Amino acid sequence: MSVDLMQNEADRLERMSGMLKRRGVILPAFEIHGGAKGLYDFGPVGGRLRNRVNQTWINHWLALGNIVELSCPTVTPYAVLEASGHVGEFSDFMTVCTKCEEASRADTLLEPSHPNPDALSKAELQTLLIQINPECPNCGEQAWSEVTAQNLMFNTTIGAGSSGRPGFLRPETAQGMFTSFPALLRHNRDRLPFGAIQVGKGYRNEISPRQGMIRLREFNMAELEYFINPYDPANHDFSPWSSTPFRLVADGKEEQKMTIQDAIENNTVRHDTVGYFMAQTYDFLVKVGIDPERLRFRQHESDEMAHYATDCWDAEIHGSYGWIECVGIAHRGCYDLEAHEKATGKTLRARREFSEPKIVEIDGWTMNGATAGPAFRALAGAVKKAVELLPAEATFPLMCQLESGEEIEVLPEHVKRLQRTETITGEWYIPHVVEPAFGIDRIIWHILDHAYDDESKDDDAYTVLRLSKHVAPVDYCVFPLFEKDGMGELARSLHRSLCGKAGVVSVYDSSGSIGRRYARADEIGVPHCLTVDHQSLEDQTVTIRDRDTGEQQRVGIADLV
RNA sequence: GCGGAUAUGGUGAAGUGGUAUCAUAGGAGGUUUCCAACCUUUUGUCGUGGGUUCAACUCCCGCUAUCCGCACCA
């Protein structure tokens, strides 16, 4: 890109940020107190926009038919996030150069000298740091402070005083959905696949939030956890996208264009549910106004993929900050449910029936509790275990070796022959999870970026926000041509009727020339303006103006309300 | 977290050691009116705390925030 173009782009970004602030779309939070880094307000226009994006997202996934919506707490006990791996993953062990005071990650410093320093504990890192004493990447000195843990999650205490338990503000919404798995399974009457969605706030105490809304300390996210049976074929219908070329950047390769079906068949996308959600994500993003020409999917390279994931694709959107990851679609395998199972001892499994029952012949020995119990007392349990391992042809008395290595004599009266046929019709398994996770703030930023147009209308600057009608914060502006002869009254009553309709937002505006009012409406992307004029008083019709074409038609008031 | 730059009406900008200018937007009143028209009027303790000074928006220091590098993060 030439220097001129970059300057144009920067100027446009500045004009756009100014407009977003002036019109109450996005503005720095707590500004009268000096502001707070990484925190933003959605203003009177933006709040509505955010809500419509969220609602469109919810509706998009509910349309799949097997999705339920949850709302889990943002305050989360320590144990939950410890089980999920966040306490470990979101902690960085930092050390500071005592000469130049540059902070570095201890594991990064030790990377040249250790195969996997990421996996080391704080104490191990400390020992190794002293042993190796690497050079400071900033000043070259070899003098490090003590290693300290820096956690990217917000700490808090749940409860007061001595009964308070440590907790965090959640760094993602997913864990609440995993810990609710038993309720979800019951709700879905034990049948997979099904999904749970949640939109809400997440918190990460980023060291350095940057680039406007791209990295925030409190952010809006929307996640779907889709639970599948890994033994079942998915049978997704890809026909709606049979002629849609997706821009795909596969693991370290150049960008290619292909249909999602082809990508799955040639194993570029390794799992068909991941591919299906990529296609659904594409539809959603286009619906809310993302330019499909500036949307691509990039596969995580094997070394950047989270350790549990088997395939992961990011939807990246191109805007003023370049290509930005806005959605992550990860196949998480059974990692999360298994982790919570291990930590709690609770079963987080679904049942699958075998296509053919397995017949198992049991022929062997077991302990006769009535005689062996008193004989072996404390050892009885170990004896039972050992006896059940013996083959059917064993004869007693027998010197039997216990697990502990101890030998003990087992007499015939201590044992019973066990012979039966068992039919096993199925098994309990840990469902796999495919998770599309959406960064709503980043998506909203790009919706605005793609919709913002201030270079139209002759040579004069004129701003139009070409928002999709699904997300436009205001549906109608109602204008009286004059505020006299009863036009004002008629316009107000039309405005109130529109506001009374479910889900419709109307704004009444009577100040300034009609052109100025159209301009104000265009700037925040109102799709339609309704103008009450002299003719309206006679025949109860108004003009309806289209934002993007400027064309007007007459419609009856009765048809609008 | 480190380095550099910046902070003036709602927005975008001038400017000066003696409480401030322009454009644009907003409110009120009026003329006019279907694509940012006109007139009158109004809207600011110049980011914040401290210092220097008779006097600080202006000079100096701290803080906070914003932007750009580096680092960090997804």
XYZ file of C-alpha atoms (C1' of nucleotides) in Angstrom:
635
model
C 0.000 0.000 0.000
C 1.359 3.414 -0.889
C 2.043 6.049 1.750
C -0.829 8.158 0.397
C -3.285 5.325 0.663
C -2.198 4.575 4.208
C -2.645 8.234 5.107
C -6.125 8.197 3.544
C -6.949 5.125 5.542
C -5.712 6.761 8.758
C -7.719 9.928 8.021
C -10.825 7.895 7.375
C -10.327 6.044 10.649
C -10.052 9.361 12.464
C -13.192 10.771 10.875
C -15.030 7.580 11.666
C -13.940 7.498 15.330
C -15.027 11.115 15.643
C -18.439 10.312 14.226
C -18.842 7.241 16.452
C -18.114 9.381 19.487
C -20.239 12.340 18.414
C -23.270 10.248 17.575
C -23.047 8.009 20.625
C -22.085 4.753 19.003
C -18.805 3.892 20.716
C -17.059 6.076 23.233
C -14.395 5.791 25.938
C -15.915 4.651 29.235
C -15.835 6.804 32.385
C -14.410 9.678 30.388
C -15.338 12.393 32.911
C -13.075 10.608 35.393
C -10.224 10.515 32.921
C -11.211 7.297 31.180
C -10.050 3.735 31.696
C -7.844 1.777 29.368
C -9.428 -1.095 27.485
C -12.985 -0.196 28.508
C -15.581 1.274 26.148
C -19.199 2.364 26.280
C -21.691 1.507 23.639
C -23.660 4.762 23.635
C -27.325 5.449 22.933
C -26.910 4.331 19.330
C -24.234 1.676 19.877
C -26.095 -0.026 22.713
C -28.943 -0.782 20.374
C -26.536 -1.898 17.662
C -24.797 -4.305 20.004
C -28.082 -5.725 21.164
C -29.239 -6.311 17.591
C -25.989 -8.047 16.687
C -26.382 -10.257 19.741
C -30.010 -11.015 18.922
C -29.234 -11.769 15.293
C -26.500 -14.108 16.478
C -28.834 -15.883 18.886
C -31.541 -16.259 16.242
C -29.013 -17.511 13.726
C -28.001 -20.444 15.902
C -31.429 -21.179 17.370
C -32.531 -21.763 13.769
C -30.478 -24.969 13.756
C -33.256 -26.455 15.904
C -31.187 -28.227 18.565
C -29.689 -25.263 20.337
C -30.552 -23.867 23.765
C -29.580 -20.568 25.282
C -27.885 -20.265 28.663
C -26.819 -17.477 30.914
C -24.104 -18.321 33.419
C -22.402 -16.135 36.022
C -19.420 -14.032 35.135
C -17.984 -14.497 38.621
C -16.439 -17.935 38.638
C -14.883 -19.938 41.494
C -11.172 -20.621 41.347
C -11.675 -24.389 41.121
C -13.664 -24.149 37.877
C -10.978 -22.226 36.060
C -8.264 -24.324 37.587
C -9.948 -27.449 36.200
C -10.358 -25.869 32.756
C -6.674 -25.039 32.633
C -7.134 -21.263 32.673
C -5.307 -20.733 35.933
C -2.259 -22.321 34.342
C -2.749 -21.111 30.787
C -3.582 -17.524 31.641
C -0.680 -17.135 34.018
C 2.536 -15.790 32.706
C 5.626 -16.043 34.827
C 7.399 -12.746 34.554
C 10.845 -11.621 35.555
C 12.286 -8.141 35.380
C 15.773 -7.170 34.267
C 17.272 -5.381 37.260
C 19.320 -3.113 34.980
C 16.863 -1.812 32.381
C 13.666 -2.862 34.183
C 12.332 -4.536 31.055
C 9.817 -7.242 31.975
C 10.114 -10.552 30.174
C 8.357 -13.857 30.312
C 10.577 -16.354 32.100
C 9.596 -19.215 29.792
C 10.401 -17.169 26.682
C 13.871 -16.390 28.022
C 14.523 -20.065 28.658
C 13.215 -21.265 25.317
C 16.686 -21.686 23.746
C 17.818 -23.854 26.671
C 14.803 -26.033 27.356
C 12.543 -28.045 25.041
C 9.286 -26.964 26.685
C 9.696 -24.256 29.331
C 5.987 -23.431 29.032
C 5.239 -26.567 31.015
C 7.507 -25.727 33.941
C 6.288 -24.636 37.347
C 7.216 -21.324 38.897
C 9.873 -22.939 41.113
C 11.379 -24.864 38.212
C 11.507 -21.726 36.118
C 13.184 -19.867 38.961
C 15.848 -22.566 39.370
C 16.487 -22.787 35.646
C 16.635 -19.004 35.308
C 19.358 -18.785 37.946
C 21.229 -21.735 36.381
C 21.161 -20.442 32.810
C 21.010 -16.713 33.487
C 20.067 -15.651 29.950
C 20.858 -12.237 28.523
C 18.215 -9.539 28.649
C 16.824 -9.169 25.106
C 16.636 -5.435 25.715
C 19.993 -4.478 27.251
C 22.006 -7.708 27.258
C 22.541 -7.714 31.032
C 22.271 -10.993 32.949
C 20.596 -9.910 36.165
C 17.043 -11.050 36.770
C 14.584 -10.373 39.518
C 12.571 -13.088 41.210
C 9.999 -14.833 39.009
C 6.458 -13.621 39.692
C 3.164 -14.942 38.387
C 1.061 -12.536 36.418
C -2.435 -13.754 35.775
C -4.425 -12.303 32.933
C -7.707 -12.985 34.716
C -9.310 -10.476 37.067
C -9.041 -11.755 40.648
C -11.877 -11.417 43.048
C -13.173 -12.862 46.272
C -16.540 -14.560 46.438
C -18.054 -13.923 49.838
C -16.878 -11.728 52.675
C -14.299 -12.032 55.394
C -12.818 -15.370 56.311
C -15.535 -17.294 54.432
C -14.532 -15.659 51.116
C -13.369 -18.039 48.397
C -11.019 -17.002 45.627
C -12.512 -16.522 42.208
C -12.093 -14.796 38.889
C -14.154 -12.884 36.422
C -14.577 -15.358 33.601
C -12.153 -15.056 30.676
C -14.680 -16.774 28.384
C -18.307 -17.895 28.621
C -17.636 -21.514 27.743
C -16.903 -22.996 31.172
C -20.393 -22.351 32.503
C -21.787 -24.322 29.600
C -19.458 -27.239 30.260
C -20.249 -27.321 33.960
C -23.979 -27.287 33.077
C -23.559 -30.350 30.889
C -25.695 -32.701 33.057
C -28.648 -30.278 32.876
C -28.143 -29.824 29.137
C -28.077 -33.554 28.527
C -31.244 -34.080 30.577
C -32.973 -31.199 28.778
C -32.134 -32.791 25.445
C -33.353 -36.159 26.762
C -29.948 -37.798 26.418
C -29.723 -37.302 22.676
C -26.770 -35.802 20.884
C -25.890 -33.716 19.018
C -27.063 -30.534 20.677
C -25.629 -27.151 21.394
C -25.709 -24.458 24.036
C -25.173 -20.806 23.281
C -24.419 -17.867 25.475
C -23.761 -14.209 24.851
C -22.202 -12.184 27.587
C -19.230 -10.431 28.993
C -15.756 -11.825 29.348
C -12.798 -10.252 31.133
C -9.078 -10.352 30.541
C -6.699 -8.062 32.320
C -4.623 -7.448 29.216
C -1.182 -6.016 29.790
C -1.644 -3.614 26.941
C -5.076 -3.160 25.366
C -4.651 -1.528 21.978
C -6.251 -0.598 18.699
C -9.538 0.767 19.867
C -12.002 -2.033 20.355
C -9.795 -4.809 19.078
C -8.381 -5.803 22.428
C -10.473 -4.936 25.451
C -10.313 -5.731 29.125
C -14.063 -6.305 29.275
C -15.532 -7.643 26.075
C -18.728 -9.028 24.612
C -18.505 -12.563 23.447
C -20.866 -15.108 22.030
C -20.047 -18.782 22.118
C -21.661 -21.983 20.961
C -20.644 -25.281 22.508
C -21.856 -28.021 20.201
C -21.723 -31.466 21.763
C -21.322 -34.340 19.360
C -20.952 -38.065 19.444
C -17.579 -38.761 17.815
C -18.776 -42.204 16.692
C -21.691 -40.809 14.695
C -21.342 -39.390 11.187
C -22.462 -35.773 11.155
C -24.433 -35.699 7.869
C -24.440 -31.932 7.469
C -26.173 -30.462 4.448
C -23.653 -28.310 2.579
C -25.861 -27.642 -0.423
C -26.662 -24.017 0.559
C -22.969 -23.213 0.061
C -22.357 -25.351 -3.032
C -21.461 -22.315 -5.110
C -19.916 -20.122 -2.415
C -16.143 -19.883 -2.712
C -14.527 -19.526 0.715
C -11.181 -17.824 1.114
C -9.124 -20.349 3.055
C -5.618 -19.992 4.419
C -4.731 -23.533 5.387
C -1.940 -24.404 7.810
C 1.011 -22.434 6.509
C -0.160 -22.390 2.876
C -1.124 -19.630 0.475
C -4.725 -18.504 0.388
C -7.000 -20.687 -1.761
C -10.615 -20.354 -2.816
C -12.818 -23.422 -2.643
C -16.246 -24.504 -1.523
C -16.532 -25.780 1.993
C -17.609 -29.183 0.697
C -14.408 -29.479 -1.353
C -12.318 -28.308 1.573
C -13.704 -31.111 3.707
C -13.323 -33.719 0.984
C -9.673 -32.886 0.403
C -9.070 -32.715 4.170
C -8.105 -29.048 4.220
C -10.831 -28.755 6.843
C -10.332 -31.841 8.956
C -13.735 -32.195 10.548
C -17.083 -31.751 8.858
C -18.790 -30.118 11.836
C -15.983 -27.555 11.924
C -16.612 -26.987 8.208
C -20.348 -26.714 8.756
C -19.863 -24.053 11.417
C -17.437 -22.173 9.198
C -20.198 -21.981 6.605
C -22.770 -20.937 9.235
C -20.338 -18.326 10.532
C -19.903 -16.985 7.010
C -23.677 -16.622 6.675
C -23.994 -14.861 10.004
C -21.198 -12.396 9.301
C -22.579 -11.528 5.890
C -26.056 -11.128 7.363
C -24.884 -8.527 9.886
C -23.070 -6.612 7.178
C -19.526 -7.919 6.862
C -18.234 -7.594 3.306
C -17.667 -11.183 2.062
C -14.733 -9.922 0.001
C -12.971 -8.975 3.210
C -13.624 -12.207 5.079
C -11.366 -15.225 5.163
C -10.738 -18.288 7.259
C -7.289 -19.063 8.537
C -6.279 -22.371 10.013
C -4.187 -22.410 13.149
C -0.806 -23.872 12.509
C -0.125 -26.947 14.568
C 2.196 -25.098 16.950
C -0.169 -22.224 17.756
C -3.175 -24.457 18.295
C -4.236 -24.888 21.892
C -2.957 -28.227 23.142
C -6.407 -29.818 23.247
C -7.635 -28.764 19.817
C -7.510 -31.058 16.818
C -8.475 -28.415 14.277
C -9.028 -24.720 14.610
C -10.029 -22.076 12.082
C -10.292 -18.349 12.665
C -12.645 -16.153 10.718
C -10.568 -13.073 9.980
C -12.053 -9.795 8.821
C -10.073 -7.142 7.024
C -10.514 -3.572 8.174
C -8.583 -0.502 9.271
C -6.248 -2.593 11.406
C -5.536 -5.250 8.773
C -6.714 -8.830 9.133
C -8.195 -9.349 12.582
C -9.346 -12.602 14.136
C -13.016 -12.183 14.997
C -14.256 -15.744 15.364
C -12.457 -18.918 16.408
C -13.944 -22.262 15.449
C -12.201 -25.014 17.354
C -12.661 -28.730 17.589
C -11.889 -29.198 21.268
C -12.266 -32.958 21.372
C -13.295 -34.175 24.822
C -10.810 -31.907 26.603
C -13.161 -29.708 28.611
C -15.670 -32.253 29.859
C -12.869 -34.635 30.718
C -11.045 -31.929 32.661
C -14.130 -31.135 34.755
C -14.787 -34.842 35.245
C -11.294 -35.354 36.598
C -11.508 -32.373 38.896
C -14.929 -33.157 40.345
C -15.352 -36.924 40.048
C -18.780 -36.285 38.482
C -19.760 -38.085 35.307
C -20.036 -35.813 32.294
C -20.857 -38.443 29.723
C -23.501 -39.472 27.250
C -24.674 -42.969 26.481
C -24.373 -44.551 23.100
C -25.924 -47.851 22.124
C -23.880 -50.268 20.008
C -25.391 -51.171 16.665
C -25.030 -54.798 17.766
C -24.918 -55.719 21.450
C -21.634 -57.216 22.579
C -21.964 -60.635 24.187
C -19.339 -61.214 26.837
C -18.795 -64.681 28.312
C -17.614 -64.478 31.861
C -15.958 -67.585 33.201
C -13.644 -67.348 36.194
C -13.533 -67.010 39.936
C -14.629 -64.647 42.607
C -14.204 -64.533 46.334
C -16.685 -66.112 48.710
C -17.160 -63.232 51.086
C -18.734 -65.273 53.901
C -15.627 -67.410 54.391
C -12.804 -65.351 52.927
C -13.790 -62.156 54.720
C -13.126 -63.435 58.245
C -10.078 -65.384 56.996
C -8.246 -62.510 55.317
C -9.740 -59.508 57.110
C -7.911 -56.387 55.963
C -6.450 -58.203 52.946
C -9.859 -59.417 51.689
C -10.207 -56.662 49.109
C -6.802 -57.369 47.601
C -7.486 -61.099 47.595
C -10.763 -60.584 45.755
C -8.988 -58.566 43.088
C -6.315 -61.227 42.634
C -8.793 -64.099 42.524
C -10.890 -62.434 39.852
C -7.823 -62.243 37.644
C -7.276 -66.008 37.793
C -8.129 -68.118 34.728
C -11.119 -70.478 34.820
C -8.834 -73.557 34.952
C -7.123 -72.525 38.205
C -7.269 -75.073 41.017
C -7.311 -74.511 44.755
C -5.633 -74.411 47.184
C -3.375 -71.950 45.456
C -0.580 -69.575 46.403
C -1.918 -66.338 45.092
C 0.146 -63.184 44.566
C -1.507 -59.965 45.614
C -1.004 -56.611 43.979
C 1.312 -55.623 46.805
C 3.561 -58.576 45.939
C 2.561 -60.473 49.076
C 1.758 -64.221 48.625
C -1.170 -65.758 50.372
C -2.754 -69.207 50.317
C -6.325 -69.318 49.006
C -8.330 -72.432 49.931
C -11.284 -73.897 47.925
C -13.848 -72.674 50.483
C -12.658 -69.076 49.963
C -13.740 -68.956 46.317
C -16.784 -69.353 44.089
C -16.937 -70.206 40.401
C -18.386 -67.390 38.287
C -20.033 -68.286 34.973
C -22.468 -66.094 33.099
C -23.162 -64.359 29.808
C -23.452 -60.585 29.775
C -25.001 -58.553 26.991
C -23.476 -55.071 26.693
C -25.743 -52.843 24.659
C -23.758 -49.638 24.775
C -21.293 -47.491 26.643
C -20.798 -44.131 28.295
C -18.504 -41.769 26.447
C -17.334 -38.190 26.798
C -18.898 -36.124 24.028
C -16.667 -34.077 21.784
C -17.167 -30.370 21.458
C -16.956 -28.059 18.478
C -16.869 -24.452 19.622
C -17.416 -21.368 17.498
C -16.449 -18.382 19.680
C -17.308 -14.886 18.458
C -15.701 -11.639 19.568
C -18.757 -9.400 19.305
C -16.871 -6.129 19.803
C -14.449 -6.944 17.030
C -17.320 -7.910 14.746
C -19.190 -4.691 15.547
C -16.043 -2.714 14.838
C -15.795 -4.294 11.403
C -19.522 -3.916 10.713
C -19.045 -0.187 11.300
C -15.806 -0.125 9.341
C -17.386 -1.841 6.333
C -20.574 0.219 6.534
C -18.937 3.625 6.983
C -19.012 5.549 3.711
C -18.115 9.231 3.698
C -17.012 9.824 0.147
C -20.277 9.896 -1.710
C -22.645 12.629 -2.905
C -20.796 14.781 -5.452
C -17.481 15.973 -4.092
C -18.679 16.978 -0.670
C -18.110 14.704 2.261
C -21.352 13.010 3.166
C -21.532 10.219 5.695
C -23.736 7.199 5.294
C -23.543 4.183 7.529
C -24.686 1.398 5.234
C -25.742 -0.982 7.993
C -27.609 -4.194 7.354
C -31.279 -3.840 8.281
C -30.781 -6.714 10.736
C -28.545 -4.610 12.955
C -29.445 -0.962 12.241
C -30.004 0.646 15.663
C -32.934 2.743 14.462
C -35.533 1.402 12.026
C -37.341 4.621 11.114
C -36.938 8.344 11.395
C -40.199 10.261 11.205
C -40.127 13.863 9.950
C -42.868 16.418 9.523
C -42.094 18.527 6.477
C -43.216 21.529 8.560
C -44.250 21.516 12.134
C -47.497 23.278 11.372
C -50.925 22.743 9.792
C -51.200 19.490 11.766
C -48.213 17.808 10.093
C -46.315 17.793 13.406
C -49.208 16.106 15.206
C -49.663 13.496 12.489
C -45.923 12.757 12.445
C -45.782 12.410 16.227
C -48.671 10.001 16.281
C -47.057 7.916 13.512
C -43.805 7.917 15.497
C -45.533 6.735 18.642
C -47.381 3.969 16.804
C -44.132 2.722 15.324
C -42.370 2.753 18.701
C -45.241 0.713 20.090
C -44.573 -2.126 17.687
C -42.491 -4.959 19.105
C -38.838 -4.595 18.256
C -39.234 -1.393 16.246
C -37.265 1.731 17.041
C -38.366 5.073 15.621
C -36.861 8.521 16.087
C -38.832 11.752 15.705
C -36.967 14.743 14.313
C -38.414 18.103 13.364
C -35.453 20.456 13.621
C -33.512 21.852 10.698
C -34.155 21.512 7.009
C -35.418 18.235 5.652
C -32.060 17.575 3.990
C -30.249 18.030 7.254
C -32.567 15.572 8.915
C -31.986 12.991 6.179
C -28.256 13.519 6.665
C -28.504 12.977 10.419
C -30.425 9.758 9.842
C -27.982 8.526 7.185
C -25.050 9.084 9.484
C -26.273 6.479 11.960
C -27.562 4.169 9.253
C -31.327 4.481 9.581
C -32.676 2.379 6.673
C -35.890 4.350 6.106
C -37.081 7.887 6.693
C -40.794 8.685 6.713
C -41.866 12.215 5.880
C -45.271 13.673 6.614
C -46.165 16.388 4.076
C -49.240 18.286 2.929
C -50.577 15.332 0.991
C -50.389 13.189 4.145
C -53.055 15.363 5.732
C -55.421 14.594 2.881
C -54.843 10.902 2.121
C -53.001 9.449 5.162
C -49.915 8.519 3.167
C -46.277 9.425 3.823
C -43.124 9.298 1.727
C -40.683 6.530 2.583
C -37.088 7.194 1.595
C -34.512 4.484 1.121
C -31.167 5.240 2.768
C -28.965 3.761 0.079
C -30.745 4.929 -3.070
C -32.397 8.094 -1.764
C -35.532 7.088 -3.640
C -38.935 7.881 -2.232
C -42.271 6.172 -2.522
C -45.640 6.936 -1.031
C -47.070 4.424 1.387
C -50.201 4.425 3.464
C -49.742 5.030 7.191
C -52.021 2.047 7.770
C -49.524 -0.213 5.964
C -46.703 0.864 8.284
C -48.268 0.511 11.713
C 5.698 -3.048 30.969
C 9.568 0.125 27.934
C 10.493 4.197 24.271
C 8.368 8.346 21.269
C 4.289 11.741 20.142
C -0.291 13.931 21.684
C -4.434 15.974 25.146
C -8.297 23.251 23.724
C -16.567 23.577 22.913
C -20.394 17.458 21.282
C -16.791 16.655 16.786
C -12.364 18.472 14.030
C -8.735 22.027 14.523
C -5.935 27.430 15.411
C -3.528 30.120 19.319
C -1.235 33.115 23.427
C 2.513 34.124 30.388
C -2.871 38.610 31.347
C -9.460 33.317 31.472
C -9.512 32.111 23.968
C -10.232 31.713 17.819
C -12.251 29.104 13.514
C -15.106 25.323 11.152
C -18.840 22.000 12.097
C -22.603 19.935 15.296
C -26.447 20.592 19.282
C -30.522 23.670 22.072
C -34.160 27.946 21.883
C -36.781 31.580 18.704
C -37.846 33.185 13.690
C -37.839 32.988 7.990
C -37.861 29.001 4.678
C -38.214 24.061 3.079
C -38.016 16.992 0.102
C -31.808 15.876 0.539
C -26.464 19.383 5.743
C -30.434 26.976 3.372
C -30.608 31.695 6.246
C -31.015 35.224 10.636
C -30.851 35.983 16.137
C -29.271 33.671 20.476
C -26.997 29.914 23.398
C -23.493 25.739 24.758
C -16.079 25.724 27.337
C -13.636 26.560 34.819
C -8.260 24.709 27.408
C -7.502 15.999 30.432
C -6.030 15.758 35.767
C -3.005 16.838 40.327
C 1.094 19.634 41.899
C 5.113 23.373 41.155
C 7.242 28.198 39.221
C 4.738 33.264 38.784
C 1.494 39.222 40.842
C -0.903 36.176 37.019
C -0.546 29.368 33.921
C -4.722 26.925 28.843
C 0.414 28.513 27.713
C 6.640 26.971 31.302
C 8.258 22.527 34.586
C 7.101 17.722 37.134
C 3.758 13.609 38.384
C -0.737 10.979 37.016
C -4.516 9.397 33.535
C -5.987 8.624 28.633
C -5.142 8.378 23.212
C -1.923 7.206 18.879
C 2.781 4.897 16.897
C 6.999 1.414 17.669
C 8.953 -2.788 20.914
C 7.359 -6.449 24.153
C 2.931 -9.122 25.572
C -1.676 -11.366 24.025
C -5.523 -14.071 20.404
